[in-house]
Backbone as JSON, one array per atom type, in Angstrom:
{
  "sequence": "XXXXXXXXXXXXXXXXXXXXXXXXXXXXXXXXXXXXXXXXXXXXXXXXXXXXXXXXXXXXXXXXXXXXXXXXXXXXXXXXXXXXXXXXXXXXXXXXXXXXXXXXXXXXXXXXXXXXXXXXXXXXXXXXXXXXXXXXXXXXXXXXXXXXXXXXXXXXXXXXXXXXXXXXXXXXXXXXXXXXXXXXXXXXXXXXXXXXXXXXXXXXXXXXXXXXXXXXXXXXXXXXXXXXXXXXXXXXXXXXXXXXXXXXXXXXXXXXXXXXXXXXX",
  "N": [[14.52, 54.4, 91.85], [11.23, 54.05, 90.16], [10.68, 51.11, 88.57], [9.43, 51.3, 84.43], [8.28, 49.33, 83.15], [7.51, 47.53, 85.51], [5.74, 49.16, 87.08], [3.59, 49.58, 85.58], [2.65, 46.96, 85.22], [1.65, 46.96, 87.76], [-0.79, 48.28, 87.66], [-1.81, 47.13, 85.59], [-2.71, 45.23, 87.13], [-4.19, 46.39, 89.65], [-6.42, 47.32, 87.82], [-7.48, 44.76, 86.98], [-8.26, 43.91, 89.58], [-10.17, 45.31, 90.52], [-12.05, 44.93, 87.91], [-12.37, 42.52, 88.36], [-14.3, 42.43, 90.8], [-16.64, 43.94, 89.58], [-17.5, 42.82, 87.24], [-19.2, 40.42, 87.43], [-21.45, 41.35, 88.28], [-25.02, 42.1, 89.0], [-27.0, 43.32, 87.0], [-28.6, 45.3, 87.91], [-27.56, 46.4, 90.37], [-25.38, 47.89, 89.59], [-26.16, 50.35, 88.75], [-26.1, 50.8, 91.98], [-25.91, 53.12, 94.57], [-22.78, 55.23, 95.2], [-20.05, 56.08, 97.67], [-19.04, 58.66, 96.38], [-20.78, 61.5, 95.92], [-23.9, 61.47, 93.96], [-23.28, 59.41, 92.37], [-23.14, 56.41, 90.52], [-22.14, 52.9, 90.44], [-21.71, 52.1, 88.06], [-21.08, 54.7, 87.41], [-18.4, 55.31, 88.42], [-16.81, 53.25, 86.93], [-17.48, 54.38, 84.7], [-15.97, 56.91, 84.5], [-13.44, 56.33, 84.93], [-12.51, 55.08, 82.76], [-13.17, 56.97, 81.14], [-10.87, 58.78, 81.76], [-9.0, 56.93, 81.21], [-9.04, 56.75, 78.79], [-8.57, 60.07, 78.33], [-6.14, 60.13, 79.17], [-4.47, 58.2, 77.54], [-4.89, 59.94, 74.99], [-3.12, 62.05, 75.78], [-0.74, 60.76, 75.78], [-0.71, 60.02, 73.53], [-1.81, 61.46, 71.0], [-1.03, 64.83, 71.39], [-2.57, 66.77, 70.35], [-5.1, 66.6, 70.18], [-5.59, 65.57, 72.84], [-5.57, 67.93, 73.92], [-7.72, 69.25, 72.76], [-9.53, 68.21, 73.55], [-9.62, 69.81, 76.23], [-9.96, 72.28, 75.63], [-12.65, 72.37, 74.59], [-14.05, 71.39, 77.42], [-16.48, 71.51, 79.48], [-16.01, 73.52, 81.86], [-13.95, 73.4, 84.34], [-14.36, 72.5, 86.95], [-17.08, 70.92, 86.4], [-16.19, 69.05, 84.49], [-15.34, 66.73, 84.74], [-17.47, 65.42, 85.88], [-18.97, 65.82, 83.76], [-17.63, 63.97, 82.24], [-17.54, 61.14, 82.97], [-20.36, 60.65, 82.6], [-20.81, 60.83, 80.02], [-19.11, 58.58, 79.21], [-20.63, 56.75, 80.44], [-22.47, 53.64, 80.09], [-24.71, 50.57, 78.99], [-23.92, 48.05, 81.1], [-22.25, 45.89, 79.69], [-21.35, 47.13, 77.55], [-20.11, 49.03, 78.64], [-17.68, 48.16, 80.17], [-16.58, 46.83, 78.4], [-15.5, 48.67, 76.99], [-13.78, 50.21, 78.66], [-12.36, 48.12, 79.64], [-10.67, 47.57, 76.97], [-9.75, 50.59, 77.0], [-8.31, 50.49, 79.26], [-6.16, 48.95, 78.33], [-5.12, 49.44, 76.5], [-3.73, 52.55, 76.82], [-2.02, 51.39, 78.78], [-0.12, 49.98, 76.95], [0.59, 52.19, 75.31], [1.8, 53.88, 77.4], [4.22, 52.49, 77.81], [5.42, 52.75, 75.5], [6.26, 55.43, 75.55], [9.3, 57.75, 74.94], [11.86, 57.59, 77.03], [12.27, 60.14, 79.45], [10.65, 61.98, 77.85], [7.55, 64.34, 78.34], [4.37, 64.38, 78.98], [1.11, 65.91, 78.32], [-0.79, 67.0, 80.56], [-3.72, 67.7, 82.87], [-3.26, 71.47, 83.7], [-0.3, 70.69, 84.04], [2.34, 69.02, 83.26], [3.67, 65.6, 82.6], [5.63, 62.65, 83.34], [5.77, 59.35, 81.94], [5.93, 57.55, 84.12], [4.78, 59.11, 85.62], [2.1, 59.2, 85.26], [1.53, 56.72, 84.88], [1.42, 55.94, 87.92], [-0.12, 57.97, 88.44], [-2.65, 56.8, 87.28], [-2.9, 54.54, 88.79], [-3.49, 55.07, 90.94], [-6.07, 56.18, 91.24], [-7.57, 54.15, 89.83], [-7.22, 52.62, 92.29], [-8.62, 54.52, 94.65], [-11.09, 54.91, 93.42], [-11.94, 52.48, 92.82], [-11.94, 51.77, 95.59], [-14.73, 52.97, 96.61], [-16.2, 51.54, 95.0], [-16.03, 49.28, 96.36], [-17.13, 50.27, 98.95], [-19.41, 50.57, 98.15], [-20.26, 47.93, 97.44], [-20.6, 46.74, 99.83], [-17.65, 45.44, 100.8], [-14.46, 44.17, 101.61], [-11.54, 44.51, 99.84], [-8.31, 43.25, 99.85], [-5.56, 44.65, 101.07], [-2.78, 45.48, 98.7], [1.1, 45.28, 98.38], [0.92, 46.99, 95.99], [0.05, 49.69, 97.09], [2.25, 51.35, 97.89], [2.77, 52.87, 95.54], [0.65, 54.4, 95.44], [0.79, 56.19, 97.88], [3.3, 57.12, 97.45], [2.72, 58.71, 95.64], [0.94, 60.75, 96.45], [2.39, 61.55, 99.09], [4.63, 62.99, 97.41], [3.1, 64.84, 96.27], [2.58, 66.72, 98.47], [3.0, 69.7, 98.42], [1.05, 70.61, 96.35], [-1.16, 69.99, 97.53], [-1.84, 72.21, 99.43], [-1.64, 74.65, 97.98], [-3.78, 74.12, 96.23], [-5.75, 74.41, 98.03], [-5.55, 77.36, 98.35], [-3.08, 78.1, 99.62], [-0.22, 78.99, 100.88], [2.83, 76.72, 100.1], [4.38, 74.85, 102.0], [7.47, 74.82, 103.05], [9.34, 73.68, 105.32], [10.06, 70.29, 105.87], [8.5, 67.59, 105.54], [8.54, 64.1, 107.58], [7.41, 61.01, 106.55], [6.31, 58.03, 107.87], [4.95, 55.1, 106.91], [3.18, 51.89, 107.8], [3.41, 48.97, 105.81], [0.92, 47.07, 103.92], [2.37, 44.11, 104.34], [3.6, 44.87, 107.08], [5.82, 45.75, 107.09], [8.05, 49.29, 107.0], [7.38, 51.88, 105.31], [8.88, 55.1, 104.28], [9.38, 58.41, 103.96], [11.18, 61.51, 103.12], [13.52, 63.28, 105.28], [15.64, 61.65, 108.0], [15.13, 62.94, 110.16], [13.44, 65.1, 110.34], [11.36, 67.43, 111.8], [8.48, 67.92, 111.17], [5.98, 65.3, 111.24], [4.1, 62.14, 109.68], [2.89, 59.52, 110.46], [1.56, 56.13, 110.26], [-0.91, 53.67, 109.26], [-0.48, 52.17, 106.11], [-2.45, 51.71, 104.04], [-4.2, 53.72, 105.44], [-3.32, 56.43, 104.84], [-3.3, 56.44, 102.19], [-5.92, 56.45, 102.37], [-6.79, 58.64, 102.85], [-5.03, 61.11, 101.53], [-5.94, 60.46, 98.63], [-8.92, 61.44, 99.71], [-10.85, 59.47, 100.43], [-11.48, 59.09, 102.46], [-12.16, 60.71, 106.24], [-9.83, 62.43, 108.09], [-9.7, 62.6, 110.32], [-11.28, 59.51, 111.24], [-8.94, 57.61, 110.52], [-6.09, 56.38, 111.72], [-3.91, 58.02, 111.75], [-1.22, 59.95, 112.46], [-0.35, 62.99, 113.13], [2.57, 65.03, 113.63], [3.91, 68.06, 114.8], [3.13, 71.26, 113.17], [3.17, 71.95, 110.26], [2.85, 69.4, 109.38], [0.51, 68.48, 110.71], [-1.71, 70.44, 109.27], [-1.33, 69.95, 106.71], [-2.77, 66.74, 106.76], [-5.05, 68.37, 106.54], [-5.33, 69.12, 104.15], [-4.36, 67.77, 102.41], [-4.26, 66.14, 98.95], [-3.77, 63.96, 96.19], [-4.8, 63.91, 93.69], [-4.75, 65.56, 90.46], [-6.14, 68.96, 89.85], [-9.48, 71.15, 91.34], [-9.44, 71.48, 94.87], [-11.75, 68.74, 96.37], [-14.83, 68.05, 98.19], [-14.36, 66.23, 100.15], [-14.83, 63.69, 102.25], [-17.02, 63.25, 105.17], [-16.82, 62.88, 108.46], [-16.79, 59.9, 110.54], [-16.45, 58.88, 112.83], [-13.98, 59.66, 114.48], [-11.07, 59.33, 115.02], [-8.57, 60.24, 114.62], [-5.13, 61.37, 115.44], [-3.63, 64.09, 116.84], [-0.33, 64.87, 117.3]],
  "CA": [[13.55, 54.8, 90.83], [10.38, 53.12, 90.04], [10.88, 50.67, 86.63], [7.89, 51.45, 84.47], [7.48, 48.09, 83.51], [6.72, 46.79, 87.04], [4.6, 49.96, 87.09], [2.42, 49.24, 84.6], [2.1, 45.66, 85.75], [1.09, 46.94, 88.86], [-1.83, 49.06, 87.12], [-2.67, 46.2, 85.3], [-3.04, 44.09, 88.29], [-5.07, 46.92, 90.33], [-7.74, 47.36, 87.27], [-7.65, 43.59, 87.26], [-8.51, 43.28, 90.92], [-10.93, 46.24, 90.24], [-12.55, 44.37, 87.0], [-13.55, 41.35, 89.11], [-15.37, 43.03, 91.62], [-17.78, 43.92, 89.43], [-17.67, 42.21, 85.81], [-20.44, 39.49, 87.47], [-22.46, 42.46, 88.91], [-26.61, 41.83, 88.38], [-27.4, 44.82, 86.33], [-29.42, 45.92, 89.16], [-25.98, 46.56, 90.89], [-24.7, 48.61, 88.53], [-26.73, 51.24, 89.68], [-26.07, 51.08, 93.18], [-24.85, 54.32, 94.78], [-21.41, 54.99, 96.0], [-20.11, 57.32, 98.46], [-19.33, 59.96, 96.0], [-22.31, 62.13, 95.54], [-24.59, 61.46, 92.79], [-22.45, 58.76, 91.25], [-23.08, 54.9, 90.46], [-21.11, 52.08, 90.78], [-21.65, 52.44, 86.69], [-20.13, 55.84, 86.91], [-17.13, 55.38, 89.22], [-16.32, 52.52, 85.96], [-17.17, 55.14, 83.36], [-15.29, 57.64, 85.42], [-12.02, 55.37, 84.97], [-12.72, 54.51, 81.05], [-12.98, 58.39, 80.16], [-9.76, 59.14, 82.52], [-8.27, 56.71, 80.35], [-8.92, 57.86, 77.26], [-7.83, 61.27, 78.07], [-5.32, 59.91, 79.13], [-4.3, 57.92, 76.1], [-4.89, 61.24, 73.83], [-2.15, 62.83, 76.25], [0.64, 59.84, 75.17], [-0.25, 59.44, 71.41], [-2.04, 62.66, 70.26], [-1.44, 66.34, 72.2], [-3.17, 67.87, 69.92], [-6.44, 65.95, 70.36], [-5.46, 65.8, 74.1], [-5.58, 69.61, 74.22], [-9.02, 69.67, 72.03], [-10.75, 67.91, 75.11], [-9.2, 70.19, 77.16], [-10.82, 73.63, 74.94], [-14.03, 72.23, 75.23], [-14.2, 70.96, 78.49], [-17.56, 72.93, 79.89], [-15.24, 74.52, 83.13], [-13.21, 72.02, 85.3], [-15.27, 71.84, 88.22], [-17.83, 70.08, 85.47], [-15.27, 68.4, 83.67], [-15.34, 65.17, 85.9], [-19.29, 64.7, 85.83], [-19.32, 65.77, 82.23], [-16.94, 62.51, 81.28], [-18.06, 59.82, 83.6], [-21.88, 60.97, 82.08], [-20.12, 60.84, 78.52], [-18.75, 57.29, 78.94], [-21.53, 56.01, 81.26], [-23.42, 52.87, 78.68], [-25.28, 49.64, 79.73], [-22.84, 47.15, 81.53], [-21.76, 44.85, 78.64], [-20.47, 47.79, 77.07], [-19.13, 50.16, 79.11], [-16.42, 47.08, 80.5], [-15.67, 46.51, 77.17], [-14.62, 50.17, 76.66], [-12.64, 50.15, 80.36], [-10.99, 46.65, 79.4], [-9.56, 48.08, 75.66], [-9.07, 51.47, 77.11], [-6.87, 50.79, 79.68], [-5.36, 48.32, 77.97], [-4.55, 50.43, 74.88], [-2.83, 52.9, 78.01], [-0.63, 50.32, 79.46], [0.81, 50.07, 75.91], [1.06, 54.04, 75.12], [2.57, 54.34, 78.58], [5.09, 51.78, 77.84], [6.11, 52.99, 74.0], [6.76, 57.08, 75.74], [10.63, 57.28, 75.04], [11.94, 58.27, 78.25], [12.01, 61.75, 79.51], [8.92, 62.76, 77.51], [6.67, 64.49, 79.15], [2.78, 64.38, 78.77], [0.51, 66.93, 78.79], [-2.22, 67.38, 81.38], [-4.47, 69.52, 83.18], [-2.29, 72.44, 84.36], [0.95, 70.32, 84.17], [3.11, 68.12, 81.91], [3.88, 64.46, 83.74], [6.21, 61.65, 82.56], [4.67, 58.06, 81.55], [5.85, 56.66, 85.05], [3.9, 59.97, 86.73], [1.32, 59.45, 84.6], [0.91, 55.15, 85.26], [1.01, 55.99, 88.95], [-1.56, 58.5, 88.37], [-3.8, 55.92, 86.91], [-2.98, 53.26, 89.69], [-4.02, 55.55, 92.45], [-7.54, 56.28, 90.71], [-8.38, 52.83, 90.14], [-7.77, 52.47, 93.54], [-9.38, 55.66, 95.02], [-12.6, 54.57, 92.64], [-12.37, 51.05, 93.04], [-12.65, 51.65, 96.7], [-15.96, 53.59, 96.29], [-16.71, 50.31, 94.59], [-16.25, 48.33, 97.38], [-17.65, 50.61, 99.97], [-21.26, 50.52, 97.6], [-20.94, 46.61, 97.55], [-19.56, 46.3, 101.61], [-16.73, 44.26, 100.87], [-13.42, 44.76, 101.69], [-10.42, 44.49, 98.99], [-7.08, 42.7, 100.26], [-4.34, 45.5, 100.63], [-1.53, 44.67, 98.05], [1.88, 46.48, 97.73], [0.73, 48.3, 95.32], [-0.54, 50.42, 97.95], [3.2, 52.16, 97.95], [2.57, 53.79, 94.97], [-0.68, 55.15, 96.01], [1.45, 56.64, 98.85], [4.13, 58.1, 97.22], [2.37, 59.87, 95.34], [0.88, 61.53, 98.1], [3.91, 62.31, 99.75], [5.06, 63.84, 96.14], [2.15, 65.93, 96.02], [2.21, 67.36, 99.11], [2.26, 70.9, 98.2], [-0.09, 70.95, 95.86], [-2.46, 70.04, 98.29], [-1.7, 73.31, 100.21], [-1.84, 75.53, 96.7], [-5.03, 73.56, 95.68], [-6.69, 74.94, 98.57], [-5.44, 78.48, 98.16], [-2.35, 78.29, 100.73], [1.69, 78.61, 100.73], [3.07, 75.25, 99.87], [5.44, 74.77, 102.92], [9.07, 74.44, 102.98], [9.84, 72.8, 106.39], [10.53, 69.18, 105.36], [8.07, 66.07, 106.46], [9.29, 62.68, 107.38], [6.41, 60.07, 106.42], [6.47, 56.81, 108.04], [4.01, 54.39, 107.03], [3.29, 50.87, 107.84], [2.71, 48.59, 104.32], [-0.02, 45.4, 104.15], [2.94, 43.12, 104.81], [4.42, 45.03, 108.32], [7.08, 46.55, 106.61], [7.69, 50.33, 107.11], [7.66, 52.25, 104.24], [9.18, 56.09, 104.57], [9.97, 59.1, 102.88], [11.58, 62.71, 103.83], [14.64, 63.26, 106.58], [14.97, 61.17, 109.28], [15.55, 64.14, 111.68], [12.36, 66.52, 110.15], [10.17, 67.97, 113.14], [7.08, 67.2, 111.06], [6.09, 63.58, 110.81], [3.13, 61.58, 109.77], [2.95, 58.12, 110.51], [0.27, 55.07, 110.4], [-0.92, 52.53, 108.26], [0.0, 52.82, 104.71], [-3.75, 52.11, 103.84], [-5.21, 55.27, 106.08], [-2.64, 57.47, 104.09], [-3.68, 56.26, 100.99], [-7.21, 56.87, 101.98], [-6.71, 60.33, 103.19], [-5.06, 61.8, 100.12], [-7.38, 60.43, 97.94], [-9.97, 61.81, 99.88], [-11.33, 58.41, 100.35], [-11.74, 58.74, 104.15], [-11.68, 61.91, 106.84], [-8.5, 62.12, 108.88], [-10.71, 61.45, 111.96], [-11.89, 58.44, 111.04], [-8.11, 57.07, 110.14], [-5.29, 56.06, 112.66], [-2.65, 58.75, 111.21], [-0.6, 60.45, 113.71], [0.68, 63.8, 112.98], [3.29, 65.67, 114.65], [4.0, 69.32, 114.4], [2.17, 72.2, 112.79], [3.03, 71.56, 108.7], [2.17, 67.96, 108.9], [-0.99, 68.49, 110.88], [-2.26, 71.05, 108.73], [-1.23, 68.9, 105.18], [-3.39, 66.03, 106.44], [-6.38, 68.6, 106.79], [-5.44, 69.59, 103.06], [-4.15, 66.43, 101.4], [-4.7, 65.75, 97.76], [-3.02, 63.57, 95.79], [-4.91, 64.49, 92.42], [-5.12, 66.85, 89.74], [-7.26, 69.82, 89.64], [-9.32, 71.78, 92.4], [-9.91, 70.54, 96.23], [-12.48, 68.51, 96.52], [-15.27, 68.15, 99.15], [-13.56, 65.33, 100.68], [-15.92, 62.65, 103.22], [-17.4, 63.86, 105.77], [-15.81, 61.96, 109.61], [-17.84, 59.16, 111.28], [-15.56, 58.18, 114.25], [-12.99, 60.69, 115.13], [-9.79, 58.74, 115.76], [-7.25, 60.88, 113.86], [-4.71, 61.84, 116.28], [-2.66, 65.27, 116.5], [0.84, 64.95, 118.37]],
  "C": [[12.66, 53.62, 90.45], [10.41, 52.3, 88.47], [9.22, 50.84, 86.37], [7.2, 50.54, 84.3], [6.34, 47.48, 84.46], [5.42, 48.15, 87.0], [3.38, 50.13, 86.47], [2.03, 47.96, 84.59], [1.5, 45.78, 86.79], [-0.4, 47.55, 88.4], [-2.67, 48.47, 86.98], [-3.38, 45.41, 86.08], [-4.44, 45.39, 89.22], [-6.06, 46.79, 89.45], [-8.43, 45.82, 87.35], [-8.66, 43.3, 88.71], [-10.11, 44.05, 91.24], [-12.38, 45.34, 89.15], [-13.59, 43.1, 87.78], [-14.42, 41.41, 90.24], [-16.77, 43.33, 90.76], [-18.11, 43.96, 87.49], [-18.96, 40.83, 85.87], [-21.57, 40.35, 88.16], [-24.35, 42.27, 88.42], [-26.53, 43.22, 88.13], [-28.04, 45.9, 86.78], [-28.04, 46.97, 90.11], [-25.53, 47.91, 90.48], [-25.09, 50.4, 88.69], [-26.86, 52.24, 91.1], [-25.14, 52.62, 93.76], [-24.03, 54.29, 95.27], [-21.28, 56.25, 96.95], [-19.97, 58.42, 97.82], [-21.11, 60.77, 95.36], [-22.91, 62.22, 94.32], [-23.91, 60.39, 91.79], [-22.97, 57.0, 91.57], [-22.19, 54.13, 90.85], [-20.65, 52.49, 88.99], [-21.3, 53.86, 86.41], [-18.65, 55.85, 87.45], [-16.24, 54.17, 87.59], [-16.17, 53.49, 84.65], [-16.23, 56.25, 83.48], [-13.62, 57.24, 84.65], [-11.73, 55.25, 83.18], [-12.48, 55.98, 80.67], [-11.74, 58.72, 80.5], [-8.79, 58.58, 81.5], [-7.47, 57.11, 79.26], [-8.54, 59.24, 77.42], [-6.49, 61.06, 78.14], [-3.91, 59.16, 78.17], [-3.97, 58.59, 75.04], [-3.45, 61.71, 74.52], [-1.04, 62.12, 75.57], [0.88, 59.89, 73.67], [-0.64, 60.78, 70.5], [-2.2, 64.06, 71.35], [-2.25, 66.65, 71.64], [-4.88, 67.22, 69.83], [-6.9, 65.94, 72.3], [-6.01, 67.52, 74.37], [-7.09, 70.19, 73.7], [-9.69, 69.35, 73.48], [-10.65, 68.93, 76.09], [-9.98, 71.99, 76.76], [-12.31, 73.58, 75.18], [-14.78, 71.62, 75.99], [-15.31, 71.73, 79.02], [-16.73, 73.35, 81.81], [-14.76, 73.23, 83.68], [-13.57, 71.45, 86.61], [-16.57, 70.81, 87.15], [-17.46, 68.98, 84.73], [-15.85, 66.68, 83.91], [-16.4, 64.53, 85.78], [-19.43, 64.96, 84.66], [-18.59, 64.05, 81.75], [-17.53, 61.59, 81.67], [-19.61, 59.66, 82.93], [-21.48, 60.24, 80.51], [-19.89, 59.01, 78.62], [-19.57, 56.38, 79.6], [-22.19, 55.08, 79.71], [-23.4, 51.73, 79.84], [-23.63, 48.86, 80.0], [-21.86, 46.58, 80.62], [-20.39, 46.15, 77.98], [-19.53, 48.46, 77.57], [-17.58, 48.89, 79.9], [-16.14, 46.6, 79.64], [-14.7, 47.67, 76.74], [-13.54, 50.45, 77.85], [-11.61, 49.19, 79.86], [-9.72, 47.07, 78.18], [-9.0, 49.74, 76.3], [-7.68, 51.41, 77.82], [-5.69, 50.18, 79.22], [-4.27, 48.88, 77.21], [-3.57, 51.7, 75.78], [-1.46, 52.6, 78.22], [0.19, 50.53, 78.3], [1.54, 51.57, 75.45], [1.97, 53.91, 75.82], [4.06, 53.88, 78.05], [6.17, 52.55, 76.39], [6.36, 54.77, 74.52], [8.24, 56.79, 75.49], [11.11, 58.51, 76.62], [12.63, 59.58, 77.96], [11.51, 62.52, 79.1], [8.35, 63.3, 78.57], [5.05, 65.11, 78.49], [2.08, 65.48, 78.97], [-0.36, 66.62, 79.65], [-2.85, 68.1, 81.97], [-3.47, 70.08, 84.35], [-0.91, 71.84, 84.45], [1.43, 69.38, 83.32], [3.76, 66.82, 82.97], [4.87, 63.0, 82.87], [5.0, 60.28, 82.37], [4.71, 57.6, 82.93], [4.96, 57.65, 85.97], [2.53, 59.18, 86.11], [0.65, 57.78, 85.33], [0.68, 55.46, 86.68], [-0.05, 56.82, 89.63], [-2.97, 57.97, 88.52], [-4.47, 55.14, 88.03], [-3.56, 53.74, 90.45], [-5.37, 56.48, 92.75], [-8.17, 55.56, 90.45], [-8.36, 52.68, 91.33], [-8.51, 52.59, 94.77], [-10.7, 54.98, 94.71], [-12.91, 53.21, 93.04], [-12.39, 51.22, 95.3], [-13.96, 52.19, 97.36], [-16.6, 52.26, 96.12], [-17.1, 49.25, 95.57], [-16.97, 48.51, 98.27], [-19.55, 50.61, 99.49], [-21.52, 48.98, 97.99], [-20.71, 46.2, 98.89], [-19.27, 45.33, 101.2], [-15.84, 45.51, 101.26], [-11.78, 44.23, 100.97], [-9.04, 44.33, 100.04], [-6.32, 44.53, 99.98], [-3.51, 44.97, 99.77], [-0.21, 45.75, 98.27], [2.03, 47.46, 96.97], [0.68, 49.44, 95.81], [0.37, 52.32, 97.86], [3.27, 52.99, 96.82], [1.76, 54.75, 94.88], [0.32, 56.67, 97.33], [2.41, 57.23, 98.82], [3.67, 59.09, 96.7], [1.74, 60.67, 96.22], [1.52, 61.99, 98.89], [4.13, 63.46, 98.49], [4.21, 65.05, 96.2], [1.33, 66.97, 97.68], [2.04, 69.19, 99.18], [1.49, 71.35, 97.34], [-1.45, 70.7, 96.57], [-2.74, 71.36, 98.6], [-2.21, 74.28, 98.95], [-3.2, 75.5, 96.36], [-6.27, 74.24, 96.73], [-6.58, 76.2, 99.18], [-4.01, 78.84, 99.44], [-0.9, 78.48, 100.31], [2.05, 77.38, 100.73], [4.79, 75.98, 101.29], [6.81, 74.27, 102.62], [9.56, 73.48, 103.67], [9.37, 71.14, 105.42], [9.22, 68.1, 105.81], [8.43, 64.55, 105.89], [7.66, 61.62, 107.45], [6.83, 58.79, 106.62], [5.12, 55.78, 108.01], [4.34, 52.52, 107.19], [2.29, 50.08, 106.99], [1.85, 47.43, 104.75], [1.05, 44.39, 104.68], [4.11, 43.28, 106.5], [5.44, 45.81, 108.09], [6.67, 48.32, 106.87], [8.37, 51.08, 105.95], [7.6, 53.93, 104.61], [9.42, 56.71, 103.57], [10.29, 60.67, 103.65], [12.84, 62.53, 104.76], [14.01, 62.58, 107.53], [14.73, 61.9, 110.68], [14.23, 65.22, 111.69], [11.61, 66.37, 111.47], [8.7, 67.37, 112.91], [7.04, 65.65, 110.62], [4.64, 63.28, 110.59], [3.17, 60.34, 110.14], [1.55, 57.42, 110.93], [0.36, 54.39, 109.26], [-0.77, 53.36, 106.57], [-2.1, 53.28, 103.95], [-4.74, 53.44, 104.3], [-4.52, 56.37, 105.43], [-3.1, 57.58, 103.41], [-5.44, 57.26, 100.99], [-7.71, 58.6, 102.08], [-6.83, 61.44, 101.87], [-5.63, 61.65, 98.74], [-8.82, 61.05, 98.01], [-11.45, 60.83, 100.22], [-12.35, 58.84, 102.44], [-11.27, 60.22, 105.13], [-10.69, 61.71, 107.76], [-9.12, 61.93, 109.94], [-11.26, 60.35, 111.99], [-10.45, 57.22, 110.64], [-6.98, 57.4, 111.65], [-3.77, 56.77, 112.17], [-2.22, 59.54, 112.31], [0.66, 61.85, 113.04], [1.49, 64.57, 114.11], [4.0, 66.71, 113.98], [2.93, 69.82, 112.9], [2.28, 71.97, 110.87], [2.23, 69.88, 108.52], [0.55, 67.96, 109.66], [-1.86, 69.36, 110.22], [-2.04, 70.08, 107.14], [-2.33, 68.07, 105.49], [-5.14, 67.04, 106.51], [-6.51, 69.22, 104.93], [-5.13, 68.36, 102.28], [-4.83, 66.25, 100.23], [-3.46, 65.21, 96.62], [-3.49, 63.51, 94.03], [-5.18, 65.68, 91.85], [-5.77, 67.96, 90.43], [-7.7, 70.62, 91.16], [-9.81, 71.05, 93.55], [-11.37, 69.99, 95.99], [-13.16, 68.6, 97.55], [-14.68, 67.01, 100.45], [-15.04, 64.28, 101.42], [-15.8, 63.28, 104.36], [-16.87, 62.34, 107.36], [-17.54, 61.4, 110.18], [-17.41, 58.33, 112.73], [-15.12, 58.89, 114.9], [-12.08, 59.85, 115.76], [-9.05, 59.31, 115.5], [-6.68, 61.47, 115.35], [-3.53, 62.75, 116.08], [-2.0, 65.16, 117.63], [1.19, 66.49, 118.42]]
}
């Protein structure tokens, strides 16, 4: 089991790693578009800051949590309504990111265990909830990177990005109107430091395997499974990576493929 401590140090450390990418940004910058459609670099930040704060309301007040949630204008809107909402010139809006998540980390930490949080369509502990966070700064902050072409060190963190994704494999399937499968899959990925990081029977039929990073980017939606070095085998796991989602709410459009490497065993 994951301690939440370390889990919320790890959070800290991703927004961190996130923060200095683009806290010296020329204001010009700030602007720049990212791969999601219609969005800034200055929205993928305000994006993160409103997430927060809902997230925040969920730990300390439901019943304020649940107000956002009444007058949300529909949930396909939701998303571009907040990031719009918390969008402000530079100075500010990374002042509101820096105390939000901060103010987070602490909530998270003060849940008494086995709480569980409200959120959209489901109720999530503090350690669902921090690894939630982590694997949306990372998702976003790699938007970030792909506007400024750089490329962000892998860290271990990565593995939480990646479980959850495993975890949420049938809600992918549900999310995009399907039977959440039974048959079992064994996920073998390989982490930034060589190590192989797994999950499922070692005997299941279906398997995924590849770098931990092309997982990550998958179920995020970061990257199209043709364009990533994932290797499925049998019919549940090659159909999951064409559904994969490792957040909330309903499927997204996902990225569109610019290579075609994905390979089906």
């Amino acid at each position: 089991m994951v301690d939440l401590s370390e889990l919320l140090t790890d959070l800290a450390d991703e927004s961190a790693q996130l923060d200095a990418l683009v806290a010296a940004l020329p204001l010009a910058d700030w602007a720049r578009p990212t791969p999601a459609p219609g969005w800034s670099i200055g929205h993928q930040i305000a994006h993160l800051a409103w997430t927060d704060h809902v997230a925040l309301l969920a730990a300390t007040d439901a019943e304020a949590f649940y107000a956002t949630v009444t007058s949300a204008p529909g949930v396909t809107r939701m998303v571009d309504a907040g990031a719009e909402e918390f969008l402000a010139p530079p100075a500010e809006l990374l002042a509101r990111w820096r105390a939000g998540r901060t103010a987070l980390v602490d909530a998270l930490a003060a849940v008494p265990a086995g709480d569980k949080l409200p959120w959209y369509g489901t109720r999530m502990s503090a350690t669902s909830m921090a690894t939630a966070r982590l694997m949306e700064t990372w998702a976003h902050g790699g938007d970030v990177a792909d506007a400024l072409h750089v490329v962000r060190p892998d860290s271990d963190r990565l593995r939480h990005v990646a479980h959850l994704g495993v975890r949420t494999l049938g809600h992918g399937f549900i999310a995009h109107g399907r039977e959440a499968p039974t048959a079992p899959v064994r996920v073998e990925l390989v982490g930034p430091g060589g190590d192989t990081w797994s999950w499922g029977p070692a005997d299941a039929a279906d398997r995924v395997t590849g770098p931990a990073r092309d997982f990550c980017q998958l179920v995020t939606q970061r990257r199209h499974r043709a364009d990533l070095a994932l290797v499925a085998t049998g019919p549940v796991a090659d159909e999951w990576l064409d559904v994969a989602q490792a957040f909330a709410g309903p499927p997204g459009d996902g990225r569109k493929p610019t290579s075609g490497n994905g390979v089906r065993a």
